[in-house]
Amino acid sequence: QVQLQESGPGLVKPSETLSLTCSVSGGSISKYYWSWIRQPPGKGLEWIGYIYYSGTTNYNPSLESRVTISVDTSKNQFSLRLSSVTAADTAVYYCARYVAGPTAPATHFGYWGHGVLVTVSS
Amino acid sequence: QSALTQPASLSGSPGQSITISCTGTSSDVGAYNFVSWYQQYPGKAPKVMIYDVSIRPSGISNRFSGSKSGNTASLTISGLQAEDEADYYCTSYTTSSPRWVFGGGTKLTVL
């Protein structure tokens, strides 16, 4: 069974860079699409972006100028970097794996990590 | 403001059926059959309940069903049970950016 685990600092200072890693176990990172999704406390879900194992990325325009998602196939991990953070970036950050549907290779988020709360505060 | 519109809250009694709507546009819900629904308990990660509008993943109760008409998708839960009390989110692939959009979520209360 595929398992995802987020890791990284739980506290980041304003204007600094948030860095998280998602470690994948129980399966290969290859041949799949992977995503980061966040959820501010008490609010809804926001898609941050995705990466294909080959390195192709697509980001939410609202974050694109500050976000980088990368993949390390040798470590079976992918990562998120979000620069110039503010209190508005305080959220639970989830990593997730897309799963194929009958007609496309990535139609829904079938596997999720437990999530990690990142607080932006001085 | 979320890209997809869901009712903020709904309630129902055990045994009843409820339907959660998810309204988008011709650029997302109306354009593709890539609408999925997620159940989320407090402090837990979301879990997919329906994908590609109406497909139930293995292990999901057949009390959960999905449909779509035009720019609006719907999740129906029949035979409500106490364990169905949770937040529900819809999401859809879009023709533009962002590529994936979520609804604002619906808090379901089982009375």
GROMACS .gro file of C-alpha atoms in nm:
model
  233
    1GLN     CA    1   0.000   0.000   0.000
    2VAL     CA    2   0.136   0.338  -0.100
    3GLN     CA    3   0.208   0.568   0.193
    4LEU     CA    4   0.307   0.933   0.190
    5GLN     CA    5   0.472   1.120   0.474
    6GLU     CA    6   0.533   1.494   0.490
    7SER     CA    7   0.827   1.631   0.684
    8GLY     CA    8   0.974   1.972   0.753
    9PRO     CA    9   0.978   2.259   1.001
   10GLY     CA   10   0.652   2.335   1.175
   11LEU     CA   11   0.745   2.700   1.227
   12VAL     CA   12   0.875   2.941   0.967
   13LYS     CA   13   0.949   3.311   1.009
   14PRO     CA   14   0.780   3.571   0.789
   15SER     CA   15   0.970   3.646   0.465
   16GLU     CA   16   1.160   3.317   0.487
   17THR     CA   17   1.118   3.004   0.276
   18LEU     CA   18   0.895   2.712   0.369
   19SER     CA   19   1.048   2.377   0.272
   20LEU     CA   20   0.869   2.044   0.295
   21THR     CA   21   0.948   1.696   0.171
   22CYS     CA   22   0.709   1.413   0.094
   23SER     CA   23   0.856   1.063   0.128
   24VAL     CA   24   0.684   0.788  -0.066
   25SER     CA   25   0.689   0.428   0.052
   26GLY     CA   26   0.520   0.112  -0.068
   27GLY     CA   27   0.559   0.208  -0.432
   28SER     CA   28   0.772   0.394  -0.681
   29ILE     CA   29   0.748   0.766  -0.743
   30SER     CA   30   0.799   0.696  -1.111
   31LYS     CA   31   0.519   0.704  -1.367
   32TYR     CA   32   0.287   0.908  -1.146
   33TYR     CA   33   0.177   1.266  -1.087
   34TRP     CA   34   0.226   1.411  -0.740
   35SER     CA   35   0.073   1.716  -0.577
   36TRP     CA   36   0.086   1.954  -0.285
   37ILE     CA   37  -0.240   2.079  -0.134
   38ARG     CA   38  -0.284   2.304   0.166
   39GLN     CA   39  -0.559   2.388   0.411
   40PRO     CA   40  -0.550   2.698   0.634
   41PRO     CA   41  -0.688   2.635   0.983
   42GLY     CA   42  -1.066   2.611   0.970
   43LYS     CA   43  -1.077   2.670   0.595
   44GLY     CA   44  -1.100   2.475   0.272
   45LEU     CA   45  -0.848   2.300   0.049
   46GLU     CA   46  -0.624   2.481  -0.198
   47TRP     CA   47  -0.432   2.311  -0.477
   48ILE     CA   48  -0.071   2.433  -0.485
   49GLY     CA   49   0.063   2.243  -0.784
   50TYR     CA   50   0.176   1.912  -0.926
   51ILE     CA   51   0.487   1.745  -1.056
   52TYR     CA   52   0.525   1.447  -1.285
   53TYR     CA   53   0.806   1.207  -1.197
   54SER     CA   54   0.995   1.332  -1.502
   55GLY     CA   55   0.999   1.683  -1.355
   56THR     CA   56   0.716   1.852  -1.543
   57THR     CA   57   0.534   2.093  -1.315
   58ASN     CA   58   0.219   2.303  -1.304
   59TYR     CA   59   0.143   2.557  -1.034
   60ASN     CA   60  -0.152   2.753  -0.902
   61PRO     CA   61  -0.115   3.104  -1.052
   62SER     CA   62  -0.191   3.256  -0.713
   63LEU     CA   63   0.134   3.105  -0.580
   64GLU     CA   64   0.339   3.054  -0.894
   65SER     CA   65   0.585   3.337  -0.834
   66ARG     CA   66   0.682   3.190  -0.497
   67VAL     CA   67   0.650   2.811  -0.534
   68THR     CA   68   0.882   2.538  -0.657
   69ILE     CA   69   0.802   2.168  -0.658
   70SER     CA   70   1.085   1.926  -0.731
   71VAL     CA   71   1.130   1.549  -0.740
   72ASP     CA   72   1.415   1.319  -0.641
   73THR     CA   73   1.345   0.978  -0.790
   74SER     CA   74   1.657   0.828  -0.632
   75LYS     CA   75   1.516   0.902  -0.288
   76ASN     CA   76   1.152   0.841  -0.381
   77GLN     CA   77   1.070   1.191  -0.260
   78PHE     CA   78   0.929   1.515  -0.387
   79SER     CA   79   0.951   1.856  -0.227
   80LEU     CA   80   0.782   2.192  -0.190
   81ARG     CA   81   0.949   2.528  -0.149
   82LEU     CA   82   0.742   2.840  -0.087
   83SER     CA   83   0.933   3.164  -0.058
   84SER     CA   84   0.857   3.496   0.109
   85VAL     CA   85   0.597   3.346   0.338
   86THR     CA   86   0.346   3.547   0.538
   87ALA     CA   87   0.090   3.457   0.801
   88ALA     CA   88  -0.153   3.380   0.517
   89ASP     CA   89   0.062   3.078   0.433
   90THR     CA   90  -0.007   2.920   0.770
   91ALA     CA   91  -0.180   2.592   0.688
   92VAL     CA   92  -0.174   2.217   0.702
   93TYR     CA   93   0.023   2.106   0.397
   94TYR     CA   94  -0.065   1.774   0.237
   95CYS     CA   95   0.120   1.579  -0.027
   96ALA     CA   96  -0.090   1.356  -0.248
   97ARG     CA   97  -0.064   1.118  -0.541
   98TYR     CA   98  -0.288   1.134  -0.841
   99VAL     CA   99  -0.462   0.815  -0.947
  100ALA     CA  100  -0.572   0.730  -1.299
  101GLY     CA  101  -0.930   0.705  -1.410
  102PRO     CA  102  -1.066   0.507  -1.705
  103THR     CA  103  -0.981   0.783  -1.953
  104ALA     CA  104  -0.684   0.974  -1.814
  105PRO     CA  105  -0.367   0.909  -1.614
  106ALA     CA  106  -0.442   1.151  -1.330
  107THR     CA  107  -0.803   1.226  -1.245
  108HIS     CA  108  -0.817   1.237  -0.867
  109PHE     CA  109  -0.612   1.241  -0.547
  110GLY     CA  110  -0.611   0.880  -0.439
  111TYR     CA  111  -0.338   0.880  -0.177
  112TRP     CA  112  -0.271   1.148   0.083
  113GLY     CA  113  -0.015   1.208   0.353
  114HIS     CA  114  -0.131   1.282   0.705
  115GLY     CA  115  -0.049   1.649   0.662
  116VAL     CA  116   0.189   1.879   0.847
  117LEU     CA  117   0.094   2.207   1.011
  118VAL     CA  118   0.325   2.490   0.916
  119THR     CA  119   0.286   2.811   1.115
  120VAL     CA  120   0.435   3.136   0.989
  121SER     CA  121   0.524   3.352   1.284
  122SER     CA  122   0.816   3.545   1.422
  123GLN     CA  123  -1.364   3.273  -0.268
  124SER     CA  124  -1.349   2.913  -0.394
  125ALA     CA  125  -1.370   2.837  -0.764
  126LEU     CA  126  -1.643   2.577  -0.710
  127THR     CA  127  -1.952   2.661  -0.504
  128GLN     CA  128  -2.082   2.423  -0.238
  129PRO     CA  129  -2.336   2.485   0.036
  130ALA     CA  130  -2.150   2.566   0.356
  131SER     CA  131  -2.357   2.325   0.562
  132LEU     CA  132  -2.624   2.059   0.535
  133SER     CA  133  -2.794   1.836   0.784
  134GLY     CA  134  -3.003   1.524   0.780
  135SER     CA  135  -3.142   1.258   1.006
  136PRO     CA  136  -3.020   0.898   1.016
  137GLY     CA  137  -3.166   0.699   0.730
  138GLN     CA  138  -3.240   1.002   0.515
  139SER     CA  139  -3.073   1.094   0.189
  140ILE     CA  140  -2.893   1.420   0.126
  141THR     CA  141  -2.737   1.573  -0.182
  142ILE     CA  142  -2.441   1.810  -0.185
  143SER     CA  143  -2.411   2.027  -0.492
  144CYS     CA  144  -2.090   2.158  -0.649
  145THR     CA  145  -2.141   2.433  -0.903
  146GLY     CA  146  -1.866   2.540  -1.139
  147THR     CA  147  -1.847   2.669  -1.494
  148SER     CA  148  -1.809   2.546  -1.849
  149SER     CA  149  -1.433   2.566  -1.793
  150ASP     CA  150  -1.422   2.310  -1.514
  151VAL     CA  151  -1.717   2.096  -1.401
  152GLY     CA  152  -1.895   2.142  -1.732
  153ALA     CA  153  -1.587   2.075  -1.943
  154TYR     CA  154  -1.460   1.744  -1.809
  155ASN     CA  155  -1.581   1.437  -1.626
  156PHE     CA  156  -1.295   1.474  -1.379
  157VAL     CA  157  -1.497   1.571  -1.073
  158SER     CA  158  -1.411   1.398  -0.749
  159TRP     CA  159  -1.546   1.414  -0.396
  160TYR     CA  160  -1.354   1.390  -0.068
  161GLN     CA  161  -1.462   1.321   0.287
  162GLN     CA  162  -1.261   1.480   0.566
  163TYR     CA  163  -1.289   1.421   0.939
  164PRO     CA  164  -1.145   1.683   1.178
  165GLY     CA  165  -0.768   1.657   1.198
  166LYS     CA  166  -0.752   1.394   0.925
  167ALA     CA  167  -0.651   1.392   0.563
  168PRO     CA  168  -0.923   1.393   0.297
  169LYS     CA  169  -1.033   1.060   0.149
  170VAL     CA  170  -1.169   1.013  -0.201
  171MET     CA  171  -1.529   0.893  -0.207
  172ILE     CA  172  -1.618   0.944  -0.574
  173TYR     CA  173  -1.402   1.012  -0.879
  174ASP     CA  174  -1.466   1.081  -1.247
  175VAL     CA  175  -1.813   1.212  -1.151
  176SER     CA  176  -1.967   0.880  -1.047
  177ILE     CA  177  -1.708   0.607  -0.986
  178ARG     CA  178  -1.673   0.468  -0.635
  179PRO     CA  179  -1.326   0.353  -0.531
  180SER     CA  180  -1.295   0.005  -0.393
  181GLY     CA  181  -1.414  -0.010  -0.033
  182ILE     CA  182  -1.644   0.290  -0.048
  183SER     CA  183  -2.004   0.221   0.052
  184ASN     CA  184  -2.262   0.216  -0.227
  185ARG     CA  185  -2.457   0.465  -0.017
  186PHE     CA  186  -2.236   0.724  -0.183
  187SER     CA  187  -2.312   0.818  -0.542
  188GLY     CA  188  -2.218   1.099  -0.777
  189SER     CA  189  -2.366   1.264  -1.080
  190LYS     CA  190  -2.332   1.570  -1.300
  191SER     CA  191  -2.562   1.791  -1.501
  192GLY     CA  192  -2.413   2.077  -1.695
  193ASN     CA  193  -2.190   2.283  -1.470
  194THR     CA  194  -2.314   2.125  -1.146
  195ALA     CA  195  -2.195   1.802  -0.990
  196SER     CA  196  -2.368   1.633  -0.700
  197LEU     CA  197  -2.280   1.388  -0.426
  198THR     CA  198  -2.570   1.192  -0.279
  199ILE     CA  199  -2.546   1.003   0.046
  200SER     CA  200  -2.835   0.767   0.108
  201GLY     CA  201  -2.926   0.600   0.434
  202LEU     CA  202  -2.739   0.861   0.638
  203GLN     CA  203  -2.536   0.726   0.926
  204ALA     CA  204  -2.371   0.901   1.216
  205GLU     CA  205  -2.030   0.819   1.071
  206ASP     CA  206  -2.111   1.027   0.761
  207GLU     CA  207  -2.084   1.345   0.967
  208ALA     CA  208  -1.779   1.514   0.815
  209ASP     CA  209  -1.669   1.784   0.574
  210TYR     CA  210  -1.707   1.711   0.203
  211TYR     CA  211  -1.511   1.877  -0.078
  212CYS     CA  212  -1.551   1.857  -0.452
  213THR     CA  213  -1.273   1.921  -0.699
  214SER     CA  214  -1.249   1.944  -1.075
  215TYR     CA  215  -0.990   1.961  -1.347
  216THR     CA  216  -1.005   2.287  -1.541
  217THR     CA  217  -0.929   2.406  -1.891
  218SER     CA  218  -0.703   2.682  -1.765
  219SER     CA  219  -0.510   2.778  -1.454
  220PRO     CA  220  -0.521   2.666  -1.186
  221ARG     CA  221  -0.549   2.319  -1.331
  222TRP     CA  222  -0.736   2.187  -1.029
  223VAL     CA  223  -0.994   2.375  -0.827
  224PHE     CA  224  -1.171   2.284  -0.504
  225GLY     CA  225  -1.509   2.372  -0.367
  226GLY     CA  226  -1.528   2.557  -0.038
  227GLY     CA  227  -1.647   2.246   0.145
  228THR     CA  228  -1.975   2.138   0.300
  229LYS     CA  229  -2.010   2.051   0.666
  230LEU     CA  230  -2.255   1.764   0.695
  231THR     CA  231  -2.429   1.718   1.028
  232VAL     CA  232  -2.622   1.402   1.108
  233LEU     CA  233  -2.893   1.500   1.354
   0.00000   0.00000   0.00000
